[in-house]
Coordinates of C-alpha atoms in Angstrom, one line a residue:
X148 CA 0.0 -0.2 -0.1
X149 CA 1.2 3.3 -1.0
X150 CA -0.1 6.5 0.8
X151 CA -0.1 9.9 -0.9
X152 CA -1.0 12.9 1.5
X153 CA -2.3 16.1 -0.2
X154 CA -2.8 19.3 1.6
X155 CA -6.5 19.7 0.2
X156 CA -9.2 18.7 -2.2
X157 CA -7.5 20.3 -5.0
X158 CA -4.3 18.9 -4.8
X159 CA -5.7 15.4 -4.1
X160 CA -7.7 15.5 -7.1
X161 CA -4.7 16.6 -9.1
X162 CA -2.2 13.9 -7.7
X163 CA -5.0 11.0 -8.4
X164 CA -5.4 12.7 -12.0
X165 CA -1.7 12.2 -12.3
X166 CA -1.9 8.5 -11.6
X167 CA -4.7 8.1 -14.2
X168 CA -3.0 10.0 -17.0
X169 CA 0.4 8.2 -16.4
X170 CA -2.0 4.9 -17.3
X171 CA -3.4 6.4 -20.3
X172 CA -0.3 7.5 -21.6
X173 CA 1.5 4.5 -20.6
X174 CA -1.3 2.1 -22.3
X175 CA -3.5 4.1 -24.4
X176 CA -5.9 1.4 -24.8
X177 CA -6.3 0.7 -21.2
X178 CA -9.1 -0.3 -19.3
X179 CA -10.2 2.0 -16.6
X180 CA -12.5 1.1 -13.9
X181 CA -14.4 4.5 -12.6
X182 CA -16.4 5.5 -9.9
X183 CA -19.3 8.0 -9.1
X184 CA -19.9 10.2 -6.2
X185 CA -18.5 13.6 -5.1
X186 CA -14.9 12.7 -4.2
X187 CA -13.7 11.9 -7.8
X188 CA -15.1 15.1 -9.2
X189 CA -12.3 17.1 -9.0
X190 CA -10.2 14.1 -10.4
X191 CA -12.4 13.9 -13.5
X192 CA -12.3 17.9 -14.0
X193 CA -8.5 17.8 -13.9
X194 CA -8.3 15.0 -16.3
X195 CA -10.9 17.1 -18.7
X196 CA -8.4 20.0 -18.4
X197 CA -5.4 18.2 -19.4
X198 CA -7.5 16.5 -22.4
X199 CA -8.7 20.1 -23.6
X200 CA -4.9 21.2 -23.3
X201 CA -4.1 18.4 -25.9
X202 CA -1.9 16.4 -23.0
X203 CA -4.4 13.4 -22.9
X204 CA -6.1 11.3 -25.6
X205 CA -8.9 9.0 -24.4
X206 CA -9.8 7.6 -28.0
X207 CA -8.4 4.1 -27.1
X208 CA -9.5 3.9 -23.6
X209 CA -12.4 1.6 -22.4
X210 CA -14.3 2.3 -19.1
X211 CA -16.1 0.0 -16.8
X212 CA -18.0 1.8 -13.9
X213 CA -18.4 0.2 -10.4
X214 CA -22.2 0.4 -10.1
X215 CA -25.4 1.6 -11.1
X216 CA -29.0 2.2 -9.4
X217 CA -31.2 -1.1 -10.2
X218 CA -34.6 0.1 -11.6
X219 CA -33.2 3.5 -13.3
X220 CA -32.8 3.9 -17.0
X221 CA -29.8 5.6 -18.6
X222 CA -31.8 8.8 -19.2
X223 CA -32.7 9.6 -15.8
X224 CA -30.8 12.3 -14.3
X225 CA -30.1 10.2 -11.1
X226 CA -28.3 7.5 -13.2
X227 CA -24.7 6.7 -12.7
X228 CA -24.7 6.5 -16.6
X229 CA -26.4 10.2 -16.6
X230 CA -23.8 11.3 -13.9
X231 CA -20.7 10.0 -15.9
X232 CA -21.5 11.6 -19.2
X233 CA -22.2 15.0 -17.5
X234 CA -19.3 14.9 -15.6
X235 CA -16.7 13.2 -17.5
X236 CA -17.5 11.4 -20.8
X237 CA -19.3 14.2 -22.6
X238 CA -16.1 16.4 -22.5
X239 CA -13.5 13.9 -23.8
X240 CA -12.8 11.9 -26.8
X241 CA -13.9 8.4 -25.6
X242 CA -15.9 6.5 -27.9
X243 CA -19.4 5.6 -26.7
X244 CA -18.9 1.9 -27.4
X245 CA -16.1 1.8 -25.0
X246 CA -18.3 3.1 -22.0
X247 CA -19.6 0.3 -19.8
X248 CA -21.9 0.4 -16.7
X249 CA -24.5 -2.2 -15.4
X250 CA -27.8 -1.7 -17.1
X251 CA -29.8 -0.4 -14.3
X252 CA -33.0 -0.6 -16.2
X253 CA -32.8 -4.3 -16.6
X254 CA -34.3 -5.9 -13.7
X255 CA -33.1 -9.4 -14.4
X256 CA -30.5 -9.3 -11.7
X257 CA -28.7 -12.4 -12.7
X258 CA -28.5 -11.7 -16.4
X259 CA -27.0 -8.0 -15.8
X260 CA -24.5 -9.4 -13.1
X261 CA -23.3 -12.2 -15.3
X262 CA -23.1 -10.2 -18.1
X263 CA -21.1 -7.4 -16.6
X264 CA -18.7 -9.9 -15.2
X265 CA -18.3 -11.2 -19.0
X266 CA -17.6 -7.8 -20.1
X267 CA -15.1 -7.2 -17.9
X268 CA -13.5 -10.6 -18.5
X269 CA -13.8 -10.2 -22.5
X270 CA -11.8 -6.8 -22.0
X271 CA -8.8 -8.5 -20.3
X272 CA -9.6 -7.3 -16.9
X273 CA -9.0 -3.7 -15.3
X274 CA -5.8 -2.1 -15.5
X275 CA -6.6 0.8 -13.1
X276 CA -9.6 1.0 -10.8
X277 CA -10.5 4.3 -9.2
X278 CA -12.5 4.1 -5.7
X279 CA -14.1 6.3 -3.4
X280 CA -14.5 5.3 0.4
X281 CA -17.9 5.3 2.2
X282 CA -18.4 6.3 5.8
X283 CA -18.8 2.7 6.9
X284 CA -16.0 1.4 4.6
X285 CA -18.0 0.5 1.8
X286 CA -16.6 0.3 -1.7
X287 CA -18.6 0.6 -4.7
X288 CA -21.8 -0.6 -3.2
X289 CA -20.1 -3.5 -1.3
X290 CA -21.5 -2.8 2.3
X291 CA -20.3 -4.2 5.5
X292 CA -20.2 -7.7 5.8
X293 CA -20.2 -8.5 2.1
X294 CA -18.4 -11.8 0.9
X295 CA -15.0 -10.7 -0.2
X296 CA -15.1 -13.6 -3.0
X297 CA -18.4 -12.0 -4.9
X298 CA -18.2 -10.7 -8.4
X299 CA -20.9 -8.4 -9.7
X300 CA -24.1 -8.7 -7.9
X301 CA -27.6 -6.9 -6.8
X302 CA -27.4 -5.4 -3.3
X303 CA -29.8 -3.9 -0.9
X304 CA -28.5 -0.3 -0.1
X305 CA -28.1 0.3 3.8
X306 CA -29.9 3.0 5.7
X307 CA -26.6 5.1 6.0
X308 CA -25.9 4.7 2.3
X309 CA -29.3 5.9 1.4
X310 CA -28.8 8.8 3.7
X311 CA -25.4 9.6 2.1
X312 CA -27.0 9.7 -1.5
X313 CA -30.3 11.6 -0.8
X314 CA -28.6 15.0 -1.7
X315 CA -28.4 14.0 -5.2
X316 CA -32.5 13.3 -5.2
X317 CA -35.4 15.3 -4.5
X318 CA -36.3 13.4 -1.3
X319 CA -35.0 10.3 0.6
X320 CA -38.0 8.4 -0.5
X321 CA -36.8 8.8 -4.3
X322 CA -33.4 7.1 -3.5
X323 CA -33.3 3.7 -5.2
X324 CA -33.0 0.7 -2.5
X325 CA -31.1 -1.6 -4.9
X326 CA -28.0 -1.3 -7.2
X327 CA -26.0 -3.4 -9.1
X328 CA -22.2 -3.3 -8.2
X329 CA -18.9 -5.0 -8.9
X330 CA -18.2 -7.2 -6.1
X331 CA -14.6 -7.2 -4.1
X332 CA -13.5 -10.0 -6.1
X333 CA -13.9 -8.0 -9.2
X334 CA -12.3 -5.1 -7.8
X335 CA -9.2 -6.9 -6.2
X336 CA -8.7 -8.4 -9.8
X337 CA -7.6 -5.0 -11.0
X338 CA -3.8 -4.7 -11.8
X339 CA -3.9 -1.3 -9.9
X340 CA -6.3 0.4 -7.6
X341 CA -6.2 4.0 -6.7
X342 CA -8.6 5.6 -4.2
X343 CA -9.5 9.1 -3.3
X344 CA -10.5 10.2 0.2
X345 CA -11.1 13.6 1.4
X346 CA -12.5 15.4 4.4
X347 CA -12.4 15.0 8.2
X348 CA -15.6 12.8 8.3
X349 CA -13.5 10.0 6.5
X350 CA -10.8 10.2 9.0
X351 CA -11.9 7.6 11.4
X352 CA -13.0 5.1 8.8
X353 CA -9.4 5.5 6.9
X354 CA -7.6 4.4 10.2
X355 CA -10.1 1.6 10.6
X356 CA -10.0 0.5 6.9
X357 CA -6.0 0.6 6.7
X358 CA -4.6 0.3 10.0
X359 CA -6.8 -2.1 11.5
X360 CA -7.8 -5.8 10.8
X361 CA -9.0 -7.1 7.5
X362 CA -12.6 -7.7 7.9
X363 CA -15.8 -7.9 6.0
X364 CA -17.2 -5.3 8.5
X365 CA -14.8 -2.9 6.9
X366 CA -15.1 -4.0 3.1
X367 CA -12.2 -1.6 2.2
X368 CA -9.9 -3.4 4.5
X369 CA -9.4 -5.8 2.0
X370 CA -7.2 -3.3 0.0
X371 CA -4.4 -3.7 2.5
X372 CA -4.0 -7.1 0.5
X373 CA -3.6 -5.9 -2.9
X374 CA -0.1 -5.8 -4.5
X375 CA -0.5 -2.2 -6.1
X376 CA -2.9 -0.2 -4.1
X377 CA -2.5 3.8 -3.8
X378 CA -4.4 5.9 -1.2
X379 CA -4.6 9.4 -2.0
X380 CA -5.9 11.6 0.5
X381 CA -6.2 15.1 2.0
X382 CA -4.9 16.2 5.4
X383 CA -8.4 16.3 7.2
X384 CA -8.9 12.5 6.1
X385 CA -5.4 11.6 7.2
X386 CA -5.9 13.1 10.6
X387 CA -5.9 9.9 12.4
X388 CA -3.1 8.1 10.7

């Protein structure tokens, strides 16, 4: 595990974007695993800026996202498909056919999950997986006590995750209760994993996840076992380590 400290969110985002851009430059046809949520937005903004300057080319890049709400179509403004296009894909030269997310509109969970695992396998696996960190230690939608050996699966979201995500919806009642997510097994098979964490409210879980025991009660703790895991965090998130 490599830990990179940054003074603030802006510097954290730039350092993470540096790692992703290096991956794209070294392997133009790489497979990037991407994440949604507020934390990666600064990283995406930095990558867009470098693309516009001509420093990056995403024409050959393929992406696979961690997760998608179940029961939501691509066109829904609350879908992760919509989020990723609004905040990243629409601003770079990635080919539409190279963008992959679980199909939230398809309610056949087995078909969606098996199909998504097949996509990742056919792509040759993920070169670099970007992650955020939930306040309870979840990664993707892998909530506490999920089995480490799971591939893509359908999950019922915990109350704390619903609470954290309600800011993106008109009301808490509008937040979907289920989601499709890459499993811990899928994430751990990525050749490189990059996690971005910011804010004082994440300091406690950072300590538990990366300086405590490896346990399904803290899903992110398994990342301690990955051979090429990079944690980039700001001063506030690093306060207890």
